Structures are given as C-alpha cells and as structure tokens.
Tab-separated table of C-alpha atoms in Angstrom:
chain	number	residue	atom	x	y	z
A	1	MET	CA	0.000	0.000	0.000
A	2	ALA	CA	2.843	2.383	0.832
A	3	GLU	CA	4.326	1.952	-2.650
A	4	ILE	CA	0.978	2.793	-4.239
A	5	LEU	CA	0.544	5.941	-2.155
A	6	LEU	CA	4.080	7.066	-2.949
A	7	ARG	CA	3.334	6.880	-6.689
A	8	LEU	CA	0.487	9.375	-6.357
A	9	PRO	CA	1.092	13.072	-7.084
A	10	PRO	CA	1.477	15.275	-3.975
A	11	SER	CA	-2.039	16.736	-4.230
A	12	SER	CA	-3.572	13.242	-4.307
A	13	ARG	CA	-1.423	12.123	-1.380
A	14	ARG	CA	-2.744	15.032	0.663
A	15	ARG	CA	-6.300	13.887	0.003
A	16	ALA	CA	-5.362	10.275	0.751
A	17	ARG	CA	-4.265	11.332	4.246
A	18	LEU	CA	-7.924	11.930	5.076
A	19	VAL	CA	-9.020	8.324	4.402
A	20	CYS	CA	-7.886	6.856	7.711
A	21	ARG	CA	-5.168	7.066	10.354
A	22	LEU	CA	-3.054	4.361	8.701
A	23	TRP	CA	-2.967	6.164	5.355
A	24	ARG	CA	-2.188	9.447	7.099
A	25	ASP	CA	0.753	7.880	8.936
A	26	VAL	CA	2.108	6.297	5.750
A	27	VAL	CA	2.028	9.612	3.904
A	28	ASN	CA	3.522	11.490	6.856
A	29	GLU	CA	6.359	9.023	7.424
A	30	ARG	CA	7.276	8.029	3.877
A	31	THR	CA	7.064	11.220	1.817
A	32	THR	CA	9.657	13.961	1.655
A	33	GLU	CA	7.198	16.858	1.549
A	34	ALA	CA	5.639	15.772	4.849
A	35	GLN	CA	9.040	15.346	6.482
A	36	SER	CA	10.540	18.642	5.356
A	37	ARG	CA	11.204	20.925	8.274
A	38	PRO	CA	9.501	24.313	7.991
A	39	LYS	CA	11.749	27.352	8.168
A	40	LEU	CA	11.064	30.745	9.647
A	41	LEU	CA	10.701	33.638	7.205
A	42	LEU	CA	11.785	37.095	8.347
A	43	TRP	CA	10.699	40.192	6.424
A	44	ARG	CA	12.506	43.520	6.725
A	45	ALA	CA	9.804	45.976	5.758
A	46	ASP	CA	11.941	49.101	5.367
A	47	LYS	CA	14.276	47.419	2.859
A	48	ALA	CA	11.878	44.830	1.352
A	49	ILE	CA	14.269	41.957	2.074
A	50	ALA	CA	13.223	38.390	2.931
A	51	TYR	CA	15.444	36.217	5.109
A	52	VAL	CA	15.041	32.549	5.981
A	53	SER	CA	16.158	31.052	9.291
A	54	SER	CA	16.400	27.334	10.012
A	55	ASP	CA	18.228	27.484	13.349
A	56	LEU	CA	16.931	29.902	15.970
A	57	SER	CA	19.139	28.200	18.573
A	58	SER	CA	22.221	29.725	16.950
A	59	PRO	CA	24.388	31.917	19.245
A	60	SER	CA	23.815	34.790	16.832
A	61	PRO	CA	21.177	37.313	18.059
A	62	THR	CA	19.182	36.720	14.867
A	63	GLY	CA	19.776	32.975	14.643
A	64	SER	CA	21.166	31.480	11.457
A	65	CYS	CA	19.693	33.717	8.738
A	66	THR	CA	20.232	33.651	5.001
A	67	GLU	CA	19.025	36.335	2.617
A	68	LEU	CA	16.345	34.775	0.443
A	69	TRP	CA	15.225	37.664	-1.748
A	70	ARG	CA	15.767	41.410	-2.105
A	71	TYR	CA	13.633	43.968	-3.926
A	72	SER	CA	15.771	45.591	-6.592
A	73	GLU	CA	13.462	47.230	-9.134
A	74	PRO	CA	15.083	50.549	-10.138
A	75	GLY	CA	13.063	53.682	-9.593
A	76	ARG	CA	10.409	52.072	-7.372
A	77	PRO	CA	10.230	52.877	-3.626
A	78	ARG	CA	10.995	49.866	-1.439
A	79	TYR	CA	8.809	51.091	1.406
A	80	GLY	CA	5.689	50.544	-0.707
A	81	LEU	CA	6.230	46.793	-1.064
A	82	GLN	CA	4.403	44.757	1.563
A	83	LEU	CA	4.574	41.042	2.342
A	84	VAL	CA	1.024	39.647	2.366
A	85	GLY	CA	2.008	36.094	3.279
A	86	THR	CA	4.058	33.046	2.403
A	87	CYS	CA	3.165	29.417	1.680
A	88	ASN	CA	5.541	26.575	0.791
A	89	GLY	CA	8.359	28.923	-0.140
A	90	LEU	CA	6.229	31.250	-2.285
A	91	LEU	CA	5.952	34.925	-1.370
A	92	CYS	CA	2.789	36.954	-1.919
A	93	LEU	CA	3.657	40.647	-2.244
A	94	CYS	CA	1.533	43.772	-2.527
A	95	ASP	CA	2.913	46.907	-4.163
A	96	ASN	CA	1.006	49.691	-2.432
A	97	THR	CA	2.236	52.317	-4.898
A	98	LYS	CA	0.505	50.881	-7.965
A	99	GLY	CA	-3.176	51.678	-8.340
A	100	VAL	CA	-6.191	51.462	-6.074
A	101	GLY	CA	-6.027	48.317	-3.971
A	102	GLY	CA	-2.355	47.731	-4.688
A	103	THR	CA	-0.854	45.201	-7.095
A	104	ILE	CA	-0.462	41.578	-5.972
A	105	THR	CA	2.411	39.429	-7.247
A	106	LEU	CA	3.413	35.874	-6.357
A	107	LEU	CA	7.137	35.223	-6.280
A	108	ASN	CA	9.223	32.064	-6.161
A	109	PRO	CA	12.547	33.295	-4.725
A	110	ALA	CA	14.253	29.979	-5.511
A	111	THR	CA	13.715	30.389	-9.265
A	112	GLY	CA	13.089	34.134	-9.560
A	113	GLU	CA	9.747	33.483	-11.278
A	114	GLU	CA	7.001	36.055	-10.751
A	115	LEU	CA	3.265	35.707	-11.346
A	116	PRO	CA	1.175	38.905	-11.419
A	117	VAL	CA	-2.242	38.308	-9.886
A	118	ARG	CA	-5.284	39.549	-11.788
A	119	PRO	CA	-6.454	42.841	-10.196
A	120	LEU	CA	-9.514	42.804	-8.000
A	121	PRO	CA	-12.417	44.163	-10.124
A	122	CYS	CA	-13.867	47.470	-8.948
A	123	ALA	CA	-11.416	47.659	-6.059
A	124	GLU	CA	-12.683	51.131	-5.150
A	125	SER	CA	-16.039	49.738	-4.023
A	126	PHE	CA	-14.451	47.017	-1.869
A	127	ILE	CA	-11.939	49.265	-0.107
A	128	ILE	CA	-14.123	51.693	1.759
A	129	GLY	CA	-13.109	55.180	2.786
A	130	SER	CA	-9.672	56.755	2.609
A	131	HIS	CA	-6.666	54.441	2.980
A	132	ARG	CA	-3.096	55.514	3.199
A	133	SER	CA	-1.193	54.121	0.233
A	134	ILE	CA	0.956	52.078	2.593
A	135	GLY	CA	-1.961	49.967	3.787
A	136	TRP	CA	-3.504	48.184	0.793
A	137	GLY	CA	-1.793	44.874	1.511
A	138	TYR	CA	-3.390	44.507	4.940
A	139	ALA	CA	-6.718	43.646	3.296
A	140	TYR	CA	-5.256	40.558	1.564
A	141	SER	CA	-4.234	37.093	2.704
A	142	PHE	CA	-2.347	34.306	0.925
A	143	ALA	CA	-3.690	30.824	1.642
A	144	TYR	CA	-2.837	27.230	0.783
A	145	HIS	CA	-5.337	24.384	1.118
A	146	PRO	CA	-3.389	21.192	1.990
A	147	THR	CA	-6.180	18.859	0.853
A	148	THR	CA	-6.712	20.285	-2.630
A	149	GLY	CA	-3.204	21.669	-3.122
A	150	GLN	CA	-4.693	24.986	-4.260
A	151	TYR	CA	-3.260	28.423	-3.554
A	152	LYS	CA	-5.668	31.290	-2.987
A	153	VAL	CA	-5.473	35.049	-2.572
A	154	VAL	CA	-8.213	36.350	-0.263
A	155	HIS	CA	-9.404	39.957	-0.049
A	156	VAL	CA	-11.554	41.256	2.801
A	157	PRO	CA	-13.585	44.473	2.240
A	158	SER	CA	-12.283	46.861	4.848
A	159	ARG	CA	-11.376	50.298	6.071
A	160	HIS	CA	-8.659	51.447	8.425
A	161	ASP	CA	-10.450	54.150	10.360
A	162	ARG	CA	-13.492	52.339	11.750
A	163	ILE	CA	-15.360	49.029	12.004
A	164	CYS	CA	-16.463	47.691	8.637
A	165	GLU	CA	-19.420	45.342	8.206
A	166	PHE	CA	-19.440	43.044	5.191
A	167	ASN	CA	-21.269	39.967	3.921
A	168	ALA	CA	-18.757	38.530	1.435
A	169	VAL	CA	-15.035	38.176	0.819
A	170	HIS	CA	-13.296	37.884	-2.551
A	171	VAL	CA	-11.169	34.879	-3.471
A	172	LEU	CA	-8.893	34.213	-6.423
A	173	THR	CA	-7.760	30.601	-6.797
A	174	LEU	CA	-4.531	30.250	-8.752
A	175	GLY	CA	-5.305	28.791	-12.157
A	176	GLU	CA	-8.805	30.265	-12.306
A	177	PRO	CA	-9.472	33.278	-14.554
A	178	THR	CA	-11.545	35.462	-12.223
A	179	TRP	CA	-12.125	36.439	-8.624
A	180	ARG	CA	-15.230	35.004	-7.004
A	181	GLU	CA	-17.377	36.349	-4.209
A	182	VAL	CA	-17.762	34.054	-1.190
A	183	PRO	CA	-20.658	34.880	1.177
A	184	VAL	CA	-19.986	35.057	4.920
A	185	ASP	CA	-22.343	35.398	7.862
A	186	PRO	CA	-23.965	38.850	7.838
A	187	GLY	CA	-22.581	41.220	10.403
A	188	ASP	CA	-19.015	39.893	10.389
A	189	VAL	CA	-16.667	42.771	11.062
A	190	ILE	CA	-13.054	43.797	10.811
A	191	THR	CA	-12.226	45.812	13.907
A	192	ARG	CA	-8.514	46.400	13.289
A	193	LEU	CA	-6.988	45.630	9.931
A	194	ALA	CA	-3.406	46.642	10.751
A	195	PRO	CA	-2.440	43.291	12.392
A	196	GLY	CA	-3.247	41.611	9.081
A	197	ILE	CA	-5.379	38.633	8.064
A	198	VAL	CA	-4.328	35.089	8.945
A	199	SER	CA	-4.963	31.937	6.896
A	200	VAL	CA	-4.344	28.471	8.375
A	201	ASP	CA	-4.796	25.252	6.365
A	202	GLY	CA	-6.888	27.052	3.785
A	203	THR	CA	-9.158	28.772	6.311
A	204	THR	CA	-9.003	32.567	6.567
C-alpha cells in the first residue's frame, strides 16, 4: 500500500491522508514533503528583504539567517512593497504604490519566477473610505489548502479608520481566470486591519 501511495502526485497524497489514520501515517512518514522541516521567514519591511532562518538556537542574536530575496526594481520605492504572506516557499507581495487596492504578485525566490495576480475588479467599491497608500496589503491574505493543493489570494472588504461590516469576501484561486465572491455570515466585522489577516490550512 505504501508503494501505491508514494506513486500518487502530492495533491492526491494530501487527500489520501484523510481516508484513515493508517494512510495518514504512511504519507507522513514516507514522503519527503511531509518530512521537510519548515523554516522561519523574516521580512525587513523598510528594505523589502526576505530572510530565511532554520536554526533559531544559533548563538547569533538573529539565529542562522540567510538572505532569500531582495527587492531591486530601479526607480520604485521599497517602502511601498508589503509582504502579504508566504506558503511553501512562495511569497505573496503587494505593491502599495501601484493603483487602487495595490498590485499583488506571487514570487518564487528559488527560481526568480514572478506571477502577477489579476487585479480585484472594482477595487474602489471594496476598499471603503480613505486608505493611506501604505496599507492596501493589509486587506489581503495568501492561503494554501493542503487537501486540494490549491493556492488562494483572499481579499476582505475593509477600512482602516473604523469598524467595517461586510457579507462577502473575494477569493482568487490560482489557475482560475476570475475572482469570485464568497458569502460570509452577515454582520461579520473587521475591527482592526493593521495586524493583518491570517490563513491556516486554507481557512481565513
């Protein structure tokens, strides 16, 4: 059975983990992606530099850090680039200086590949009130669903200066052509957007 599970693609193995405890243990113990040790990502906001640390027990005050990626686009201010989130080594970045709602880009620092994310339609109507240009990225989250293997960018209608009531969020699944509106319970609110939006196992 283990040999059969190991021949499946990673996305299928993730779904197979849900069948029973035995299958989950086989996938966890016999596959490299389940055994890989997660590393801590550090983001220096003023310089737009990403570092990765795999050993926080190092005698160094910052642990054992290696520079992973550095923003180097000539003529563009570094302070306007905001880290939305990271999943499986991919970085989701928001350039707060480009247009209403900012511009979202996915980056693979290992290969240097970049994927511009389709802009949110009618962003003006989803971002209520006056925002400082530095804050667009706080309304987004970058999520990964371990069962389906899908990556998603989530946008929450919001405002910085007061409580915002909303009845839907906006989700773009990588590989799909358009954003979709996902209803939420009426009356849900964002009280403080500055701490950011958190996604865990595909749930935002």
